[in-house]
PDB file of C-alpha atoms in Angstrom:
ATOM      1  CA  MET A   1       0.019   0.009   0.006  1.00 85.00           C
ATOM      2  CA  ASP A   2       0.951   3.635  -0.413  1.00 97.00           C
ATOM      3  CA  LEU A   3       0.408   5.244   2.885  1.00 98.00           C
ATOM      4  CA  LEU A   4       0.694   8.693   4.413  1.00 98.00           C
ATOM      5  CA  ILE A   5       1.068   9.185   8.130  1.00 98.00           C
ATOM      6  CA  THR A   6       0.591  12.455   9.809  1.00 98.00           C
ATOM      7  CA  GLY A   7       2.347  12.899  13.206  1.00 97.00           C
ATOM      8  CA  ALA A   8       4.996  10.477  11.913  1.00 97.00           C
ATOM      9  CA  ALA A   9       7.661  11.760  14.263  1.00 95.00           C
ATOM     10  CA  GLY A  10       5.547  11.169  17.270  1.00 94.00           C
ATOM     11  CA  PHE A  11       5.733   8.235  19.711  1.00 94.00           C
ATOM     12  CA  ILE A  12       3.130   6.001  17.882  1.00 96.00           C
ATOM     13  CA  GLY A  13       3.705   7.568  14.395  1.00 96.00           C
ATOM     14  CA  SER A  14       7.311   6.830  14.254  1.00 96.00           C
ATOM     15  CA  ALA A  15       6.982   3.398  15.561  1.00 96.00           C
ATOM     16  CA  LEU A  16       4.103   2.664  13.015  1.00 97.00           C
ATOM     17  CA  THR A  17       6.098   4.220  10.199  1.00 98.00           C
ATOM     18  CA  GLN A  18       9.005   2.014  10.898  1.00 97.00           C
ATOM     19  CA  ALA A  19       6.942  -1.115  11.128  1.00 97.00           C
ATOM     20  CA  LEU A  20       4.954  -0.418   7.930  1.00 98.00           C
ATOM     21  CA  ARG A  21       8.085   0.293   5.987  1.00 98.00           C
ATOM     22  CA  ALA A  22       9.662  -2.989   7.286  1.00 98.00           C
ATOM     23  CA  ALA A  23       6.679  -4.723   6.026  1.00 97.00           C
ATOM     24  CA  GLY A  24       7.198  -3.424   2.541  1.00 97.00           C
ATOM     25  CA  HIS A  25       4.718  -0.594   2.442  1.00 97.00           C
ATOM     26  CA  ALA A  26       5.603   2.882   0.870  1.00 98.00           C
ATOM     27  CA  VAL A  27       5.101   5.399   3.620  1.00 98.00           C
ATOM     28  CA  THR A  28       5.043   9.164   3.299  1.00 98.00           C
ATOM     29  CA  ALA A  29       5.948  10.449   6.737  1.00 98.00           C
ATOM     30  CA  LEU A  30       4.849  13.962   7.642  1.00 98.00           C
ATOM     31  CA  ASP A  31       5.130  15.958  10.937  1.00 97.00           C
ATOM     32  CA  ASP A  32       5.441  19.599  11.765  1.00 95.00           C
ATOM     33  CA  LEU A  33       7.718  18.751  14.779  1.00 94.00           C
ATOM     34  CA  SER A  34       5.578  21.037  17.040  1.00 88.00           C
ATOM     35  CA  VAL A  35       5.344  18.128  19.520  1.00 79.00           C
ATOM     36  CA  THR A  36       8.660  16.377  19.705  1.00 70.00           C
ATOM     37  CA  SER A  37       9.310  12.872  20.631  1.00 76.00           C
ATOM     38  CA  PRO A  38      12.501  11.181  21.832  1.00 79.00           C
ATOM     39  CA  ARG A  39      12.094   8.562  19.189  1.00 80.00           C
ATOM     40  CA  PRO A  40      14.536   8.824  16.119  1.00 85.00           C
ATOM     41  CA  GLN A  41      12.679  10.627  13.286  1.00 91.00           C
ATOM     42  CA  PRO A  42      11.712   8.539  10.342  1.00 94.00           C
ATOM     43  CA  GLU A  43      13.992   8.799   7.285  1.00 95.00           C
ATOM     44  CA  HIS A  44      12.681  11.238   4.531  1.00 96.00           C
ATOM     45  CA  LEU A  45      10.470  12.997   6.990  1.00 97.00           C
ATOM     46  CA  GLN A  46       8.421  15.835   5.431  1.00 97.00           C
ATOM     47  CA  VAL A  47       8.417  18.749   7.973  1.00 97.00           C
ATOM     48  CA  ARG A  48       5.043  20.252   7.136  1.00 96.00           C
ATOM     49  CA  ASP A  49       1.816  21.433   8.781  1.00 97.00           C
ATOM     50  CA  VAL A  50      -1.138  19.110   8.135  1.00 97.00           C
ATOM     51  CA  ARG A  51      -3.201  22.234   7.345  1.00 97.00           C
ATOM     52  CA  SER A  52      -1.009  22.802   4.228  1.00 97.00           C
ATOM     53  CA  LEU A  53      -2.106  19.520   2.626  1.00 98.00           C
ATOM     54  CA  THR A  54      -4.294  19.669  -0.449  1.00 98.00           C
ATOM     55  CA  SER A  55      -6.421  17.093  -2.157  1.00 97.00           C
ATOM     56  CA  GLU A  56      -3.656  16.841  -4.780  1.00 97.00           C
ATOM     57  CA  ASP A  57      -1.104  15.890  -2.195  1.00 97.00           C
ATOM     58  CA  LEU A  58      -3.284  12.749  -1.361  1.00 97.00           C
ATOM     59  CA  ASP A  59      -3.469  11.599  -5.031  1.00 91.00           C
ATOM     60  CA  GLY A  60      -1.672   8.341  -5.335  1.00 93.00           C
ATOM     61  CA  ILE A  61      -2.123   7.627  -1.641  1.00 97.00           C
ATOM     62  CA  ASP A  62      -4.212   4.602  -0.735  1.00 97.00           C
ATOM     63  CA  THR A  63      -4.603   5.281   3.045  1.00 98.00           C
ATOM     64  CA  VAL A  64      -3.958   8.254   5.174  1.00 98.00           C
ATOM     65  CA  ILE A  65      -3.303   7.560   9.010  1.00 98.00           C
ATOM     66  CA  HIS A  66      -3.909  10.861  10.815  1.00 98.00           C
ATOM     67  CA  LEU A  67      -2.219  10.813  14.157  1.00 98.00           C
ATOM     68  CA  ALA A  68      -1.075  14.358  14.277  1.00 96.00           C
ATOM     69  CA  ALA A  69      -2.252  16.043  17.541  1.00 94.00           C
ATOM     70  CA  ASP A  70      -1.182  17.751  20.778  1.00 89.00           C
ATOM     71  CA  LYS A  71      -2.351  14.979  23.046  1.00 86.00           C
ATOM     72  CA  SER A  72      -1.657  16.760  26.356  1.00 84.00           C
ATOM     73  CA  VAL A  73      -4.886  16.834  28.460  1.00 85.00           C
ATOM     74  CA  PRO A  74      -3.559  19.450  30.953  1.00 81.00           C
ATOM     75  CA  ARG A  75      -2.327  21.676  28.144  1.00 83.00           C
ATOM     76  CA  SER A  76      -5.798  21.534  26.474  1.00 88.00           C
ATOM     77  CA  PHE A  77      -7.120  23.691  29.222  1.00 86.00           C
ATOM     78  CA  ASP A  78      -4.978  26.557  27.948  1.00 84.00           C
ATOM     79  CA  ILE A  79      -6.416  28.828  25.179  1.00 73.00           C
ATOM     80  CA  GLY A  80      -5.309  27.398  21.885  1.00 74.00           C
ATOM     81  CA  GLY A  81      -4.812  23.713  22.274  1.00 75.00           C
ATOM     82  CA  PHE A  82      -8.375  22.631  21.761  1.00 85.00           C
ATOM     83  CA  GLU A  83      -8.773  24.960  18.774  1.00 90.00           C
ATOM     84  CA  HIS A  84      -5.682  23.732  17.142  1.00 90.00           C
ATOM     85  CA  ASN A  85      -6.581  19.996  17.260  1.00 93.00           C
ATOM     86  CA  ILE A  86     -10.063  20.672  15.983  1.00 95.00           C
ATOM     87  CA  THR A  87      -8.801  22.827  12.975  1.00 95.00           C
ATOM     88  CA  VAL A  88      -6.186  20.243  12.028  1.00 96.00           C
ATOM     89  CA  ASP A  89      -8.685  17.355  12.243  1.00 97.00           C
ATOM     90  CA  ARG A  90     -11.323  19.110  10.210  1.00 98.00           C
ATOM     91  CA  HIS A  91      -8.796  20.136   7.504  1.00 98.00           C
ATOM     92  CA  MET A  92      -7.757  16.465   7.259  1.00 98.00           C
ATOM     93  CA  ILE A  93     -11.256  15.203   6.859  1.00 98.00           C
ATOM     94  CA  HIS A  94     -12.179  17.859   4.288  1.00 98.00           C
ATOM     95  CA  THR A  95      -8.997  17.326   2.360  1.00 98.00           C
ATOM     96  CA  PHE A  96      -9.431  13.593   2.245  1.00 98.00           C
ATOM     97  CA  ALA A  97     -13.095  13.809   1.135  1.00 98.00           C
ATOM     98  CA  ALA A  98     -11.933  15.980  -1.814  1.00 98.00           C
ATOM     99  CA  SER A  99      -9.144  13.710  -2.694  1.00 97.00           C
ATOM    100  CA  ARG A 100      -8.716  10.376  -4.661  1.00 97.00           C
ATOM    101  CA  ALA A 101      -7.459   8.596  -1.571  1.00 98.00           C
ATOM    102  CA  ARG A 102      -9.337   5.520  -0.570  1.00 97.00           C
ATOM    103  CA  ARG A 103      -9.258   5.365   3.223  1.00 98.00           C
ATOM    104  CA  LEU A 104      -8.686   7.779   6.193  1.00 98.00           C
ATOM    105  CA  LEU A 105      -7.880   6.193   9.643  1.00 98.00           C
ATOM    106  CA  MET A 106      -8.133   8.897  12.374  1.00 98.00           C
ATOM    107  CA  ALA A 107      -6.750   8.606  15.887  1.00 98.00           C
ATOM    108  CA  SER A 108      -9.276   9.442  18.654  1.00 98.00           C
ATOM    109  CA  SER A 109      -8.831   8.790  22.374  1.00 97.00           C
ATOM    110  CA  CYS A 110     -10.352   6.831  25.222  1.00 96.00           C
ATOM    111  CA  GLU A 111     -10.680  10.277  26.841  1.00 95.00           C
ATOM    112  CA  VAL A 112     -13.938  10.784  24.940  1.00 97.00           C
ATOM    113  CA  TYR A 113     -15.640   8.256  27.234  1.00 97.00           C
ATOM    114  CA  GLY A 114     -15.073  10.307  30.404  1.00 95.00           C
ATOM    115  CA  GLN A 115     -16.189   8.879  33.732  1.00 93.00           C
ATOM    116  CA  GLN A 116     -18.027   5.685  33.113  1.00 93.00           C
ATOM    117  CA  ASN A 117     -18.009   2.302  34.869  1.00 86.00           C
ATOM    118  CA  GLY A 118     -16.851  -1.034  33.520  1.00 85.00           C
ATOM    119  CA  PRO A 119     -15.228  -1.828  30.187  1.00 95.00           C
ATOM    120  CA  LEU A 120     -15.760   0.818  27.642  1.00 97.00           C
ATOM    121  CA  SER A 121     -17.318  -0.368  24.394  1.00 97.00           C
ATOM    122  CA  GLU A 122     -17.650   1.583  21.035  1.00 98.00           C
ATOM    123  CA  ILE A 123     -21.315   2.311  21.790  1.00 97.00           C
ATOM    124  CA  SER A 124     -20.619   3.844  25.168  1.00 97.00           C
ATOM    125  CA  PRO A 125     -21.643   7.379  25.022  1.00 96.00           C
ATOM    126  CA  HIS A 126     -19.384  10.412  24.773  1.00 97.00           C
ATOM    127  CA  ALA A 127     -18.777  12.135  28.147  1.00 96.00           C
ATOM    128  CA  PRO A 128     -15.557  14.147  27.805  1.00 95.00           C
ATOM    129  CA  ARG A 129     -14.219  15.985  30.835  1.00 92.00           C
ATOM    130  CA  SER A 130     -11.504  17.958  29.210  1.00 91.00           C
ATOM    131  CA  PRO A 131     -11.072  20.318  26.098  1.00 93.00           C
ATOM    132  CA  TYR A 132      -8.783  17.676  24.535  1.00 94.00           C
ATOM    133  CA  ALA A 133     -11.427  14.927  24.904  1.00 95.00           C
ATOM    134  CA  THR A 134     -14.147  17.308  23.717  1.00 96.00           C
ATOM    135  CA  GLY A 135     -12.134  18.001  20.517  1.00 96.00           C
ATOM    136  CA  LYS A 136     -11.688  14.277  19.858  1.00 97.00           C
ATOM    137  CA  ALA A 137     -15.441  13.696  20.424  1.00 97.00           C
ATOM    138  CA  ALA A 138     -16.004  16.589  17.870  1.00 97.00           C
ATOM    139  CA  THR A 139     -13.741  14.984  15.336  1.00 97.00           C
ATOM    140  CA  GLU A 140     -15.618  11.771  15.632  1.00 98.00           C
ATOM    141  CA  HIS A 141     -18.883  13.619  14.999  1.00 98.00           C
ATOM    142  CA  LEU A 142     -17.318  15.485  11.909  1.00 98.00           C
ATOM    143  CA  ALA A 143     -16.238  12.088  10.484  1.00 98.00           C
ATOM    144  CA  ALA A 144     -19.799  10.788  10.859  1.00 98.00           C
ATOM    145  CA  ILE A 145     -21.122  13.894   9.042  1.00 98.00           C
ATOM    146  CA  TYR A 146     -18.779  13.418   6.141  1.00 98.00           C
ATOM    147  CA  ARG A 147     -19.199   9.661   5.659  1.00 98.00           C
ATOM    148  CA  PRO A 148     -22.496   9.858   3.645  1.00 97.00           C
ATOM    149  CA  LEU A 149     -20.788  12.571   1.439  1.00 96.00           C
ATOM    150  CA  LEU A 150     -17.846  10.339   0.400  1.00 97.00           C
ATOM    151  CA  ARG A 151     -17.426   8.528  -2.860  1.00 96.00           C
ATOM    152  CA  THR A 152     -18.415   4.890  -2.759  1.00 96.00           C
ATOM    153  CA  GLU A 153     -14.854   3.567  -2.547  1.00 96.00           C
ATOM    154  CA  GLN A 154     -13.890   5.989   0.422  1.00 98.00           C
ATOM    155  CA  GLN A 155     -13.872   5.077   4.012  1.00 98.00           C
ATOM    156  CA  ILE A 156     -13.213   7.010   7.302  1.00 98.00           C
ATOM    157  CA  GLY A 157     -12.402   4.917  10.227  1.00 98.00           C
ATOM    158  CA  ILE A 158     -11.835   6.032  13.890  1.00 98.00           C
ATOM    159  CA  VAL A 159      -9.507   4.205  16.264  1.00 98.00           C
ATOM    160  CA  ARG A 160      -9.871   5.021  19.923  1.00 98.00           C
ATOM    161  CA  LEU A 161      -6.291   4.725  21.419  1.00 98.00           C
ATOM    162  CA  PHE A 162      -6.041   3.904  25.053  1.00 97.00           C
ATOM    163  CA  ASN A 163      -2.733   4.502  27.080  1.00 95.00           C
ATOM    164  CA  THR A 164       0.251   3.430  25.014  1.00 96.00           C
ATOM    165  CA  PHE A 165       3.662   3.325  26.491  1.00 94.00           C
ATOM    166  CA  GLY A 166       7.093   1.913  25.712  1.00 93.00           C
ATOM    167  CA  PRO A 167      10.645   2.754  24.651  1.00 87.00           C
ATOM    168  CA  ASP A 168      11.272   6.433  23.607  1.00 86.00           C
ATOM    169  CA  GLU A 169       8.041   7.739  25.036  1.00 89.00           C
ATOM    170  CA  ALA A 170       8.013  11.488  26.091  1.00 86.00           C
ATOM    171  CA  PRO A 171       9.458  11.849  29.711  1.00 85.00           C
ATOM    172  CA  ASP A 172       6.321  13.721  30.873  1.00 84.00           C
ATOM    173  CA  ALA A 173       4.154  10.539  30.448  1.00 90.00           C
ATOM    174  CA  VAL A 174       3.513   8.423  33.570  1.00 94.00           C
ATOM    175  CA  VAL A 175       5.593   5.367  32.731  1.00 95.00           C
ATOM    176  CA  PRO A 176       8.772   7.016  31.796  1.00 92.00           C
ATOM    177  CA  ALA A 177       8.393   9.556  34.669  1.00 93.00           C
ATOM    178  CA  PHE A 178       8.031   6.658  37.099  1.00 95.00           C
ATOM    179  CA  LEU A 179      11.058   4.850  35.484  1.00 93.00           C
ATOM    180  CA  ASP A 180      13.175   8.016  35.507  1.00 91.00           C
ATOM    181  CA  ALA A 181      12.410   8.676  39.233  1.00 93.00           C
ATOM    182  CA  ALA A 182      13.266   5.078  40.096  1.00 92.00           C
ATOM    183  CA  ALA A 183      16.547   5.270  38.226  1.00 88.00           C
ATOM    184  CA  GLN A 184      17.445   8.117  40.579  1.00 88.00           C
ATOM    185  CA  ASN A 185      16.037   6.374  43.555  1.00 88.00           C
ATOM    186  CA  GLN A 186      13.699   9.219  43.926  1.00 92.00           C
ATOM    187  CA  PRO A 187       9.952   9.089  45.049  1.00 95.00           C
ATOM    188  CA  LEU A 188       7.485   8.115  42.275  1.00 97.00           C
ATOM    189  CA  SER A 189       4.842  10.925  42.389  1.00 96.00           C
ATOM    190  CA  VAL A 190       1.325   9.458  42.314  1.00 97.00           C
ATOM    191  CA  GLU A 191      -1.422  12.051  41.758  1.00 94.00           C
ATOM    192  CA  GLY A 192      -4.264  11.575  44.275  1.00 95.00           C
ATOM    193  CA  ASP A 193      -4.711   8.278  45.967  1.00 95.00           C
ATOM    194  CA  GLY A 194      -3.397   6.354  42.934  1.00 96.00           C
ATOM    195  CA  GLY A 195      -6.590   4.417  42.684  1.00 96.00           C
ATOM    196  CA  GLN A 196      -7.304   5.776  39.186  1.00 95.00           C
ATOM    197  CA  ALA A 197      -6.898   2.936  36.691  1.00 96.00           C
ATOM    198  CA  ARG A 198      -5.579   3.009  33.107  1.00 96.00           C
ATOM    199  CA  ASP A 199      -5.540   0.518  30.282  1.00 97.00           C
ATOM    200  CA  LEU A 200      -1.807   0.241  29.425  1.00 96.00           C
ATOM    201  CA  THR A 201      -0.701  -1.086  26.039  1.00 95.00           C
ATOM    202  CA  HIS A 202       2.831  -1.602  25.038  1.00 95.00           C
ATOM    203  CA  ILE A 203       3.831   0.344  21.703  1.00 96.00           C
ATOM    204  CA  ASP A 204       4.636  -2.960  19.951  1.00 95.00           C
ATOM    205  CA  ASP A 205       1.046  -4.268  20.720  1.00 96.00           C
ATOM    206  CA  ALA A 206      -0.508  -1.029  19.501  1.00 97.00           C
ATOM    207  CA  VAL A 207       1.399  -1.089  16.249  1.00 98.00           C
ATOM    208  CA  THR A 208       0.377  -4.779  15.783  1.00 97.00           C
ATOM    209  CA  MET A 209      -3.304  -3.711  16.273  1.00 98.00           C
ATOM    210  CA  LEU A 210      -2.993  -0.675  13.995  1.00 98.00           C
ATOM    211  CA  SER A 211      -1.294  -2.826  11.318  1.00 98.00           C
ATOM    212  CA  ARG A 212      -4.105  -5.400  11.501  1.00 97.00           C
ATOM    213  CA  ILE A 213      -6.565  -2.556  10.798  1.00 98.00           C
ATOM    214  CA  LEU A 214      -4.588  -1.367   7.909  1.00 97.00           C
ATOM    215  CA  ASN A 215      -4.159  -4.670   6.363  1.00 96.00           C
ATOM    216  CA  SER A 216      -7.881  -5.418   6.544  1.00 96.00           C
ATOM    217  CA  PRO A 217     -10.251  -4.280   3.727  1.00 91.00           C
ATOM    218  CA  GLN A 218     -12.746  -2.977   6.382  1.00 88.00           C
ATOM    219  CA  LEU A 219     -12.277   0.148   8.302  1.00 96.00           C
ATOM    220  CA  LEU A 220     -14.824   0.191  11.184  1.00 98.00           C
ATOM    221  CA  SER A 221     -16.504   3.477  11.922  1.00 98.00           C
ATOM    222  CA  VAL A 222     -15.126   3.357  15.499  1.00 98.00           C
ATOM    223  CA  VAL A 223     -12.940   0.639  17.225  1.00 98.00           C
ATOM    224  CA  ASN A 224     -11.003   0.517  20.465  1.00 98.00           C
ATOM    225  CA  CYS A 225      -7.232  -0.020  20.499  1.00 98.00           C
ATOM    226  CA  GLY A 226      -6.278  -1.054  24.006  1.00 97.00           C
ATOM    227  CA  SER A 227      -5.318  -4.276  26.071  1.00 96.00           C
ATOM    228  CA  GLY A 228      -8.719  -4.781  27.586  1.00 96.00           C
ATOM    229  CA  ARG A 229      -7.219  -4.765  31.075  1.00 94.00           C
ATOM    230  CA  SER A 230      -6.402  -1.912  33.414  1.00 95.00           C
ATOM    231  CA  VAL A 231      -3.913  -1.229  36.250  1.00 96.00           C
ATOM    232  CA  THR A 232      -4.179   1.400  38.941  1.00 97.00           C
ATOM    233  CA  ILE A 233      -1.436   4.176  38.957  1.00 97.00           C
ATOM    234  CA  ARG A 234      -0.326   2.961  42.479  1.00 97.00           C
ATOM    235  CA  ALA A 235       0.014  -0.637  41.170  1.00 97.00           C
ATOM    236  CA  LEU A 236       1.920   0.632  38.174  1.00 97.00           C
ATOM    237  CA  ALA A 237       4.274   2.573  40.620  1.00 97.00           C
ATOM    238  CA  GLU A 238       4.599  -0.558  42.648  1.00 96.00           C
ATOM    239  CA  ALA A 239       5.455  -2.594  39.589  1.00 95.00           C
ATOM    240  CA  VAL A 240       8.196  -0.105  38.560  1.00 95.00           C
ATOM    241  CA  ILE A 241       9.722  -0.477  42.042  1.00 94.00           C
ATOM    242  CA  ARG A 242       9.485  -4.138  41.828  1.00 93.00           C
ATOM    243  CA  VAL A 243      11.107  -4.425  38.429  1.00 91.00           C
ATOM    244  CA  THR A 244      13.771  -1.872  39.010  1.00 91.00           C
ATOM    245  CA  GLY A 245      14.458  -2.521  42.744  1.00 91.00           C
ATOM    246  CA  ARG A 246      14.506   1.270  43.484  1.00 91.00           C
ATOM    247  CA  GLY A 247      12.193   4.032  44.382  1.00 91.00           C
ATOM    248  CA  THR A 248       9.471   4.929  46.778  1.00 95.00           C
ATOM    249  CA  ILE A 249       6.015   6.288  46.397  1.00 97.00           C
ATOM    250  CA  THR A 250       4.764   9.735  47.271  1.00 96.00           C
ATOM    251  CA  HIS A 251       1.342  11.207  46.720  1.00 96.00           C
ATOM    252  CA  THR A 252       0.619  14.582  45.240  1.00 95.00           C
ATOM    253  CA  THR A 253      -2.447  16.799  44.382  1.00 93.00           C
ATOM    254  CA  PRO A 254      -5.043  15.089  42.226  1.00 91.00           C
ATOM    255  CA  ARG A 255      -5.343  16.141  38.608  1.00 83.00           C
ATOM    256  CA  THR A 256      -8.194  18.517  37.576  1.00 78.00           C
ATOM    257  CA  ASN A 257     -11.177  16.462  36.436  1.00 78.00           C
ATOM    258  CA  GLU A 258      -9.305  13.197  36.743  1.00 85.00           C
ATOM    259  CA  ILE A 259     -11.023  10.228  35.237  1.00 90.00           C
ATOM    260  CA  ARG A 260     -11.169   7.218  37.661  1.00 92.00           C
ATOM    261  CA  SER A 261     -11.008   4.373  35.171  1.00 94.00           C
ATOM    262  CA  PHE A 262     -10.261   3.446  31.644  1.00 95.00           C
ATOM    263  CA  THR A 263     -10.678  -0.232  30.385  1.00 97.00           C
ATOM    264  CA  ALA A 264     -11.149  -1.076  26.758  1.00 97.00           C
ATOM    265  CA  ASP A 265     -13.810  -3.457  25.672  1.00 98.00           C
ATOM    266  CA  MET A 266     -11.889  -5.196  22.972  1.00 97.00           C
ATOM    267  CA  ARG A 267     -14.600  -7.522  21.726  1.00 98.00           C
ATOM    268  CA  LEU A 268     -15.358  -5.723  18.481  1.00 98.00           C
ATOM    269  CA  PHE A 269     -11.676  -5.513  17.578  1.00 98.00           C
ATOM    270  CA  THR A 270     -11.160  -9.209  18.352  1.00 98.00           C
ATOM    271  CA  THR A 271     -14.192 -10.207  16.275  1.00 97.00           C
ATOM    272  CA  VAL A 272     -13.183  -8.209  13.185  1.00 97.00           C
ATOM    273  CA  TYR A 273      -9.374  -8.217  13.281  1.00 97.00           C
ATOM    274  CA  GLY A 274      -8.451 -11.203  15.418  1.00 96.00           C
ATOM    275  CA  PRO A 275      -7.043 -11.603  18.916  1.00 95.00           C
ATOM    276  CA  VAL A 276      -3.836 -10.032  20.108  1.00 93.00           C
ATOM    277  CA  SER A 277      -1.404 -11.591  22.607  1.00 93.00           C
ATOM    278  CA  PHE A 278      -0.435  -8.723  24.884  1.00 93.00           C
ATOM    279  CA  ARG A 279       2.836  -8.524  26.858  1.00 91.00           C
ATOM    280  CA  PRO A 280       2.701  -8.831  30.693  1.00 92.00           C
ATOM    281  CA  LEU A 281       3.229  -5.494  32.387  1.00 92.00           C
ATOM    282  CA  ASP A 282       6.524  -6.427  34.077  1.00 91.00           C
ATOM    283  CA  GLN A 283       7.866  -7.617  30.739  1.00 90.00           C
ATOM    284  CA  SER A 284       6.757  -4.482  29.090  1.00 92.00           C
ATOM    285  CA  LEU A 285       8.343  -2.330  31.724  1.00 92.00           C
ATOM    286  CA  ALA A 286      11.632  -4.253  31.412  1.00 88.00           C
ATOM    287  CA  THR A 287      11.917  -3.596  27.674  1.00 86.00           C
ATOM    288  CA  THR A 288      11.169   0.039  28.353  1.00 89.00           C
ATOM    289  CA  ILE A 289      13.832   0.254  31.039  1.00 86.00           C
ATOM    290  CA  ARG A 290      16.465  -1.240  28.730  1.00 79.00           C
ATOM    291  CA  ASP A 291      15.798   1.640  26.224  1.00 74.00           C
ATOM    292  CA  ARG A 292      15.552   4.451  28.777  1.00 70.00           C
ATOM    293  CA  SER A 293      18.860   3.306  30.461  1.00 65.00           C
ATOM    294  CA  ARG A 294      20.576   5.171  27.598  1.00 60.00           C
ATOM    295  CA  VAL A 295      19.654   8.505  29.191  1.00 54.00           C
ATOM    296  CA  TRP A 296      20.470   7.531  32.715  1.00 54.00           C
ATOM    297  CA  THR A 297      23.784   8.355  34.242  1.00 46.00           C
ATOM    298  CA  LYS A 298      23.610   5.294  36.595  1.00 46.00           C
ATOM    299  CA  PRO A 299      21.846   2.555  34.641  1.00 44.00           C
ATOM    300  CA  ILE A 300      19.860  -0.090  36.303  1.00 47.00           C
ATOM    301  CA  GLY A 301      19.014  -3.659  35.398  1.00 44.00           C
ATOM    302  CA  ALA A 302      15.435  -4.852  35.047  1.00 38.00           C
ATOM    303  CA  ARG A 303      14.696  -7.637  37.594  1.00 34.00           C
ATOM    304  CA  LEU A 304      12.062  -9.980  36.485  1.00 29.00           C
TER     305      LEU A 304
END
């Protein structure tokens, strides 16, 4: 396939670009570098704003994977973050609809679910609790508005990503922040009581799921991309201490509008795209430690 990935220098985008190219696909990688990632940039990266894309730029492209976004929930409460993501997403949908490209796969987020109990299925209602989540929900609605206007051969699919982690993730995310603190034998800062639960997926497993979607002829209107299991932030901190043999836990002020639990209902994905064998948490942390040790002055070994 001929593919175009926006946000290709980001954490997920760079890993997906590498995997798809290794599988023999022609991938045009695009990123404006406004949100940097510690991952190595893909070769032949086009440094370009998504909003500069025209329908002619998509001619010859089979599938567009739109990952570009500022994904920071706290930053979205500042003026500008919400508006930027919405503008970029709307431009991408409009440009795709006017192009000869066949498919558009857009990244949404588990944040659109907000505070709900139990595993979250694709038919669970939107209940966003941040400007970032509100923007993603709006993007999903825009995609639904455009679908009836597309040519017969065109598809727009939404993938709701849950919490993805792994090597080369930005240091402000919870897993690398915990690992960096443990490496320095410093307290691991847990917001609130640490009882908030997150569905954590290793980057390699997330790339496997995205590749399954792209290699299938069917793009679902909306599908979850997570592990289907959750771990509390306190239990995550304890796992980091267990694996590294270092660190202690300290509790800090709860985050504004913190959502108590995210767990993906993965039945739809499994039915359509097949089951995925997810890595155990301790194993995933160990591989992440081996990567992050490059930036530590006193490397530590992963204890399994």
